[in-house]
XYZ file of C-alpha atoms in Angstrom:
510
model
C -31.375 -16.443 -18.821
C -30.751 -14.473 -15.634
C -27.870 -12.028 -15.261
C -27.469 -13.194 -11.679
C -27.114 -16.623 -10.171
C -30.370 -17.988 -8.869
C -31.114 -17.247 -5.263
C -31.060 -21.006 -4.814
C -27.690 -22.731 -4.686
C -27.257 -24.581 -7.992
C -24.579 -27.143 -8.839
C -23.998 -25.457 -12.219
C -23.325 -21.993 -10.803
C -19.799 -21.771 -12.276
C -21.089 -22.710 -15.734
C -23.897 -20.145 -15.547
C -21.520 -17.406 -14.439
C -19.243 -18.127 -17.387
C -22.196 -17.928 -19.793
C -23.465 -14.660 -18.323
C -20.012 -13.094 -18.571
C -20.110 -13.660 -22.341
C -23.345 -11.687 -22.878
C -22.518 -8.489 -24.836
C -22.952 -5.283 -22.865
C -26.126 -3.480 -23.934
C -26.978 -5.918 -26.716
C -29.567 -4.756 -29.248
C -32.472 -6.501 -27.525
C -31.400 -4.989 -24.202
C -31.061 -1.370 -25.184
C -33.387 -0.247 -22.380
C -32.079 -1.906 -19.228
C -33.546 -1.541 -15.773
C -31.384 0.158 -13.138
C -31.430 -0.819 -9.463
C -29.317 1.519 -7.319
C -28.875 0.331 -3.724
C -27.320 2.668 -1.155
C -26.868 2.073 2.555
C -26.205 4.666 5.239
C -22.719 4.446 6.821
C -20.770 1.303 5.899
C -17.047 0.701 5.648
C -15.869 -1.646 2.910
C -13.836 -3.405 5.626
C -17.053 -4.686 7.197
C -17.735 -6.901 4.168
C -16.011 -10.211 3.492
C -15.562 -9.326 -0.185
C -13.123 -6.647 1.027
C -12.001 -8.169 4.312
C -12.066 -11.992 4.408
C -11.496 -11.879 8.180
C -14.840 -10.173 8.752
C -17.535 -12.318 10.363
C -20.391 -10.341 8.806
C -22.473 -12.689 6.663
C -23.984 -11.156 3.505
C -24.793 -14.027 1.138
C -26.773 -11.882 -1.303
C -23.999 -9.312 -1.632
C -21.558 -12.177 -2.063
C -23.677 -13.469 -4.955
C -23.807 -10.018 -6.520
C -20.027 -9.815 -6.306
C -19.696 -13.330 -7.754
C -21.793 -12.356 -10.761
C -20.357 -8.892 -11.357
C -17.539 -6.478 -10.554
C -16.190 -5.339 -7.173
C -14.408 -1.989 -7.026
C -11.406 -1.626 -4.727
C -10.987 2.110 -5.269
C -14.427 3.729 -4.919
C -14.662 6.902 -2.827
C -16.885 9.757 -1.806
C -15.192 13.106 -2.408
C -15.749 14.550 1.052
C -17.812 17.004 3.028
C -17.993 20.544 4.358
C -20.505 19.387 6.985
C -20.485 16.979 9.911
C -23.440 15.343 8.143
C -21.153 13.776 5.549
C -24.075 11.996 3.922
C -25.614 15.301 2.777
C -22.975 16.384 0.244
C -22.324 12.747 -0.620
C -25.946 12.176 -1.606
C -26.046 15.481 -3.456
C -23.079 14.289 -5.528
C -24.827 10.989 -6.328
C -27.893 12.838 -7.530
C -26.321 15.613 -9.593
C -22.865 14.352 -10.601
C -21.115 17.525 -9.496
C -17.858 17.831 -7.579
C -17.808 18.785 -3.902
C -17.224 22.534 -4.166
C -19.642 22.881 -7.117
C -22.693 21.604 -5.245
C -25.675 23.911 -4.676
C -25.074 23.655 -0.912
C -21.303 24.185 -1.082
C -20.032 27.362 0.597
C -19.994 30.248 -1.892
C -20.720 27.986 -4.872
C -23.930 29.652 -6.016
C -22.673 33.174 -5.390
C -19.442 32.451 -7.260
C -21.235 30.949 -10.245
C -19.830 27.478 -9.587
C -23.249 25.824 -9.647
C -25.769 26.248 -12.480
C -29.366 27.353 -11.809
C -32.303 24.952 -11.944
C -30.030 22.032 -11.072
C -32.841 19.751 -9.785
C -34.076 19.470 -13.379
C -30.728 17.875 -14.273
C -30.581 15.351 -11.445
C -30.840 11.577 -11.608
C -34.600 10.998 -11.592
C -35.387 14.025 -13.750
C -32.998 12.790 -16.444
C -34.510 9.305 -16.470
C -38.076 10.578 -16.328
C -37.418 12.420 -19.587
C -35.874 9.256 -21.020
C -39.147 7.375 -20.499
C -38.217 5.430 -17.366
C -40.424 4.638 -14.401
C -38.637 6.126 -11.390
C -39.149 5.117 -7.776
C -37.313 5.950 -4.565
C -37.350 4.727 -1.000
C -34.741 5.894 1.502
C -34.258 7.726 4.780
C -35.592 11.239 5.215
C -33.296 14.176 5.738
C -29.562 14.815 5.173
C -30.066 14.481 1.450
C -30.925 16.469 -1.694
C -34.641 17.085 -1.223
C -35.227 18.877 -4.535
C -33.611 16.005 -6.445
C -35.436 13.345 -4.437
C -38.764 14.954 -5.300
C -38.115 14.329 -9.014
C -38.845 10.603 -8.633
C -42.325 9.723 -9.852
C -42.913 7.612 -6.741
C -41.309 8.562 -3.424
C -41.769 6.480 -0.290
C -39.233 7.835 2.164
C -39.015 7.386 5.915
C -36.228 6.956 8.427
C -36.335 3.380 9.701
C -33.609 2.462 12.202
C -35.530 0.171 14.528
C -35.294 -3.505 15.258
C -38.615 -4.690 13.835
C -39.939 -5.228 10.318
C -42.026 -2.068 10.491
C -39.375 0.141 12.076
C -36.271 -1.251 10.354
C -34.820 -2.145 6.974
C -37.647 -4.473 5.988
C -39.883 -1.409 5.622
C -37.773 -0.098 2.739
C -37.857 -3.490 1.013
C -41.633 -3.624 1.481
C -41.991 -0.347 -0.422
C -39.964 -1.710 -3.326
C -41.845 -5.008 -3.427
C -45.213 -3.242 -3.396
C -44.117 -0.949 -6.221
C -42.842 -3.856 -8.308
C -46.206 -5.579 -7.854
C -47.964 -2.418 -8.995
C -45.790 -2.310 -12.109
C -46.518 -5.949 -12.856
C -50.250 -5.411 -12.460
C -50.111 -2.437 -14.843
C -48.259 -4.578 -17.412
C -45.973 -1.686 -18.259
C -43.171 -2.139 -20.760
C -41.219 0.887 -19.507
C -37.814 0.223 -17.935
C -37.281 1.398 -14.380
C -34.809 3.358 -12.318
C -35.201 2.153 -8.741
C -33.396 3.981 -5.927
C -33.403 1.478 -3.068
C -31.960 3.179 0.002
C -31.720 2.105 3.632
C -31.621 4.007 6.926
C -29.240 1.481 8.508
C -26.523 0.631 9.491
C -26.357 4.288 10.608
C -26.778 4.603 14.352
C -28.731 4.043 16.406
C -27.965 0.485 15.321
C -30.992 -1.269 16.748
C -30.840 -4.657 15.073
C -33.459 -7.377 15.135
C -33.292 -9.555 18.263
C -32.214 -12.673 16.380
C -29.389 -10.926 14.504
C -28.191 -9.094 17.605
C -27.990 -12.470 19.323
C -26.080 -13.934 16.368
C -23.371 -11.279 16.738
C -23.446 -11.282 20.540
C -24.528 -7.644 20.710
C -26.959 -5.658 22.818
C -28.617 -2.285 22.321
C -26.657 -0.799 25.199
C -28.162 2.410 26.595
C -26.482 2.947 29.987
C -23.626 5.465 29.942
C -22.402 4.332 33.361
C -21.758 0.694 32.481
C -20.030 -1.245 29.727
C -21.922 -3.660 27.478
C -21.512 -7.341 28.220
C -18.591 -9.144 26.609
C -19.574 -11.956 24.260
C -17.281 -14.236 22.205
C -19.688 -13.994 19.259
C -18.992 -10.289 18.854
C -16.745 -9.248 15.950
C -13.073 -8.899 16.760
C -11.563 -5.447 17.057
C -10.524 -3.936 13.717
C -6.876 -4.526 12.859
C -6.195 -0.766 13.036
C -8.129 -0.210 16.270
C -6.783 2.363 18.719
C -8.192 3.418 22.112
C -7.929 7.049 20.966
C -6.736 9.039 17.995
C -3.166 10.320 18.533
C -4.142 13.976 18.018
C -7.408 15.982 17.922
C -9.497 15.277 14.838
C -10.463 18.941 14.585
C -14.210 18.858 15.159
C -14.898 19.580 18.846
C -18.098 18.134 20.311
C -18.769 16.206 17.104
C -21.911 14.175 17.609
C -20.566 11.017 15.993
C -17.570 10.983 18.333
C -19.212 11.936 21.644
C -22.968 11.319 21.527
C -23.809 8.078 19.690
C -25.990 6.011 22.007
C -24.166 2.922 23.254
C -20.708 4.346 22.512
C -20.483 8.012 23.497
C -16.792 8.795 24.113
C -15.847 5.240 25.092
C -13.313 3.357 22.940
C -12.679 0.319 25.125
C -12.706 -3.168 23.623
C -16.114 -4.199 24.993
C -17.831 -1.055 23.724
C -16.333 -1.218 20.234
C -16.905 -4.956 19.775
C -20.513 -4.585 20.903
C -21.051 -1.671 18.529
C -19.564 -3.640 15.652
C -21.944 -6.459 16.533
C -24.847 -4.047 16.305
C -23.556 -2.759 12.981
C -23.193 -6.319 11.649
C -26.718 -7.192 12.770
C -28.107 -4.210 10.853
C -25.964 -4.927 7.796
C -27.002 -8.568 7.583
C -30.635 -7.498 7.798
C -30.039 -5.180 4.846
C -28.604 -8.137 2.933
C -31.741 -10.168 3.719
C -33.952 -7.385 2.365
C -31.885 -7.109 -0.810
C -32.399 -10.848 -1.269
C -36.172 -10.397 -1.087
C -36.090 -7.790 -3.853
C -33.772 -9.838 -6.070
C -36.082 -12.827 -5.710
C -39.070 -10.709 -6.742
C -37.256 -9.325 -9.775
C -36.299 -12.839 -10.796
C -39.882 -14.067 -10.406
C -41.141 -11.184 -12.556
C -38.587 -11.851 -15.287
C -36.891 -8.481 -14.792
C -33.582 -9.577 -13.309
C -31.842 -10.575 -16.514
C -32.101 -7.036 -17.892
C -31.234 -5.127 -14.728
C -27.992 -3.419 -13.779
C -27.550 -3.498 -10.022
C -25.298 -1.102 -8.127
C -24.575 -1.574 -4.416
C -22.766 1.125 -2.440
C -22.805 3.334 0.670
C -22.790 7.101 1.050
C -19.440 6.877 2.915
C -17.489 4.564 5.176
C -17.270 4.469 8.979
C -14.590 4.185 11.653
C -16.208 2.341 14.604
C -12.974 2.051 16.573
C -10.510 2.228 13.703
C -7.735 4.740 14.471
C -9.526 5.532 17.726
C -12.382 7.193 15.857
C -16.064 6.391 15.767
C -17.676 8.413 12.990
C -17.376 9.282 9.326
C -15.576 12.622 9.625
C -12.078 11.508 8.628
C -10.106 10.648 5.501
C -8.640 7.256 6.393
C -9.405 4.504 3.869
C -11.998 2.826 6.105
C -14.105 5.979 5.876
C -13.106 7.772 2.675
C -13.640 4.633 0.604
C -17.061 3.108 -0.045
C -18.113 -0.422 -1.008
C -19.107 -0.695 -4.662
C -20.428 -3.758 -6.494
C -21.971 -3.589 -9.967
C -23.589 -6.462 -11.799
C -25.674 -6.767 -14.957
C -25.647 -7.880 -18.574
C -22.140 -8.371 -19.909
C -20.209 -7.557 -16.744
C -17.644 -10.290 -16.191
C -18.539 -12.572 -13.288
C -16.303 -12.324 -10.245
C -14.253 -9.477 -11.708
C -12.469 -6.770 -9.707
C -11.103 -3.356 -10.601
C -9.461 -0.509 -8.748
C -11.653 1.922 -10.645
C -10.628 5.133 -8.865
C -14.225 6.283 -9.035
C -16.232 8.764 -7.018
C -19.876 8.470 -6.030
C -20.430 11.564 -8.178
C -19.680 9.338 -11.202
C -22.962 7.448 -10.708
C -25.106 9.766 -12.813
C -22.745 9.593 -15.789
C -22.377 5.822 -15.483
C -26.071 5.002 -15.174
C -26.780 7.234 -18.163
C -24.038 5.503 -20.138
C -25.350 2.024 -19.311
C -28.862 3.017 -20.385
C -27.829 4.926 -23.502
C -29.179 8.170 -22.048
C -27.473 11.509 -22.609
C -26.113 12.883 -19.320
C -27.036 16.472 -18.454
C -24.637 19.283 -19.333
C -24.269 20.053 -15.616
C -22.710 16.643 -14.927
C -19.022 16.636 -13.932
C -18.685 12.920 -13.240
C -16.910 10.364 -15.414
C -18.678 7.224 -16.602
C -16.941 4.079 -15.427
C -18.706 1.916 -18.007
C -15.312 1.281 -19.705
C -14.116 -0.217 -16.419
C -17.209 -2.420 -16.247
C -16.485 -3.571 -19.793
C -12.923 -4.489 -18.854
C -11.473 -1.883 -21.215
C -9.876 0.213 -18.469
C -8.672 -0.403 -14.923
C -9.331 3.122 -13.657
C -11.206 6.264 -14.646
C -8.622 8.712 -13.233
C -5.118 8.625 -11.792
C -5.566 11.040 -8.870
C -8.193 11.136 -6.121
C -8.899 14.072 -3.806
C -10.700 14.046 -0.465
C -11.785 16.790 1.913
C -13.372 17.238 5.307
C -14.011 20.750 6.612
C -17.120 20.160 8.698
C -15.314 21.123 11.890
C -12.613 23.720 12.427
C -11.236 25.180 9.219
C -9.558 24.540 6.844
C -9.899 20.965 8.092
C -8.469 17.809 6.517
C -7.406 17.149 2.951
C -6.037 14.068 1.227
C -4.786 13.045 -2.177
C -4.013 9.588 -3.533
C -2.058 8.503 -6.589
C -0.996 4.927 -7.200
C 0.201 3.367 -3.945
C 0.749 6.725 -2.239
C -1.593 8.751 -0.097
C -1.163 12.053 1.731
C -3.451 13.328 4.524
C -3.060 16.787 6.040
C -4.758 18.297 9.103
C -5.028 22.051 9.689
C -7.496 22.407 12.566
C -8.249 24.133 15.860
C -7.169 27.559 14.601
C -3.706 26.336 13.712
C -3.096 24.475 16.982
C -2.943 21.180 15.089
C -0.829 20.853 11.935
C -0.270 17.209 11.039
C 0.888 15.444 7.896
C 0.570 11.725 7.128
C 2.153 9.914 4.176
C 1.274 6.291 3.533
C 2.384 3.702 1.030
C -0.892 1.809 0.786
C 0.702 -1.202 -0.902
C 2.907 -1.738 2.149
C 0.515 -0.261 4.704
C -3.085 -0.689 3.493
C -4.510 -0.190 6.990
C -2.667 3.120 7.441
C -0.953 1.986 10.617
C 0.565 4.690 12.814
C 3.372 4.322 15.339
C 0.681 3.843 17.982
C -0.333 0.580 16.283
C 3.116 -0.874 17.087
C 3.480 -2.646 13.765
C 6.816 -3.829 12.406
C 8.181 -3.058 8.968
C 9.895 0.014 7.563
C 6.818 1.244 5.684
C 4.070 0.214 8.087
C 3.676 3.642 9.623
C 3.342 7.327 8.726
C 6.283 8.138 6.428
C 5.907 11.923 6.369
C 8.840 12.458 8.713
C 11.151 9.948 7.057
C 13.966 11.714 5.125
C 14.056 8.804 2.665
C 10.596 9.814 1.481
C 11.078 13.586 1.416
C 10.915 13.679 -2.388
C 7.681 11.681 -2.468
C 6.222 13.920 0.239
C 6.989 17.031 -1.814
C 5.468 15.423 -4.894
C 2.251 14.581 -3.030
C 2.073 18.039 -1.441
C 2.258 19.620 -4.904
C -0.353 17.199 -6.217
C -2.738 18.059 -3.385
C -2.416 21.791 -4.045
C -3.045 21.235 -7.757
C -6.223 19.288 -7.011
C -7.438 21.900 -4.529
C -6.971 24.582 -7.177
C -8.572 22.506 -9.939
C -11.631 21.684 -7.846
C -12.153 25.236 -6.504
C -11.431 24.323 -2.899
C -12.029 27.661 -1.116
C -9.431 27.004 1.600
C -5.676 26.670 1.782
C -3.608 24.828 4.390
C -0.919 26.344 6.583
C 1.994 25.490 4.284
C 0.279 26.336 0.987
C 0.165 29.650 -0.897
C -2.899 31.728 0.024
C -3.820 32.281 -3.650
C -5.657 35.469 -2.596
C -8.650 33.409 -1.527
C -11.312 34.676 0.828
C -12.476 31.527 2.648
C -16.158 31.202 3.569
C -17.099 32.904 6.814
C -16.931 30.442 9.699
C -19.978 29.713 11.809
C -20.252 29.943 15.563
C -19.459 26.691 17.320
C -19.613 25.352 20.822
C -16.500 25.906 22.979
C -13.577 23.892 21.700
C -11.827 21.198 23.657
C -8.202 21.533 24.495
C -5.857 20.058 21.853
C -4.853 17.222 24.153
C -8.395 15.863 24.239
C -9.409 13.367 21.501
């Protein structure tokens, strides 16, 4: 019996889902499950209908995964000290260590915050020792090269084109070929398969048929706007033509140099770019479907845990931003779907998980001892329905631009974001009640309702603001954040030496 609904639409789908939900987690005859970890490059949860029913992006295979497993509403990456947010994010996936304890974190190695020989304790190395076949396909670069090299089979290349050879189909082809090789060898070893994509990261060159479906064009002329098309996705609900204050990273590539967008934030440009993103994302869904079909045909699907996620979210017009270098929910959160034996069909959980929890969780699902260097928390109890969350407080950071940068903390319905950028020229505080204001509307969004805006300046919420400020400082101290913000105690820290940057824009420029 398969742990997923068939890739064909069956009249008895509801009955099958109910039966699969009753299968005990890690039953005795399934003590060595397969693990399929799928990660895409740059995708906001709000692009997917499972998070945003108003989205027009069609992902039937992801929908089926969600229908047969658990969707997480509170999954996050922890942040970045680099404009290439994917680099620390992917390091955290591989080694299960917190942001400031990564081998590439400023001062971490010198301060003894990162153990030596860490690649030997990363994802593939751990599962190699446990007797798993390990295979990886993903983009090249902006990742953890020493950890990637631990996979027994590595077939990496950056594929962001609009054809089968130059786009997402290439990654699926590598997986399908490897699965055929395993079948031919008649191996009885379980597998850990890292199935990564290069899209929907820009340049979002979709296939011609999917671009046409979403009314988008691969626009390349800076001097003109892309054509308007009614098939293009609507503007995001929290769209703005510009961010209300400088984001703190002058000349940031993602905000000024992405082909087809550049510095433009007009409706036609953003809707066209969303159409390109949707075209690339649907193609990813098609490729996932090919792999699921192959696993089903080979009889492997019923004993496979499948994880779908992204390295971080994306703005694409939300809050007047384009890239991934911010801490709003559309970018700090990531999509996360997990399905497999014993996970209740169609279930949802907040979770409050980080991507760095993946190593601990995959080990827990497979009955493998996690390495001593791991700092993540297994969310297997959430998958089993025993807990709703793994932690109460979540911390986020971005210091890839001017320092100290941005910090956020979230607890329950409340979230605080602080900005200390441009050498102290910009000090901003945002306080949101996410239950009342899930899209983090600002006054510039012109919403109605007493809590549908930034509440940091509201005297009625002064006590909550103070509570969240104290919570943020506690998390920064606990996690060895090497910086402090303008209104925090210095704690006798010596922040990492800044690097030379291009001339900064004036504060009034977005």
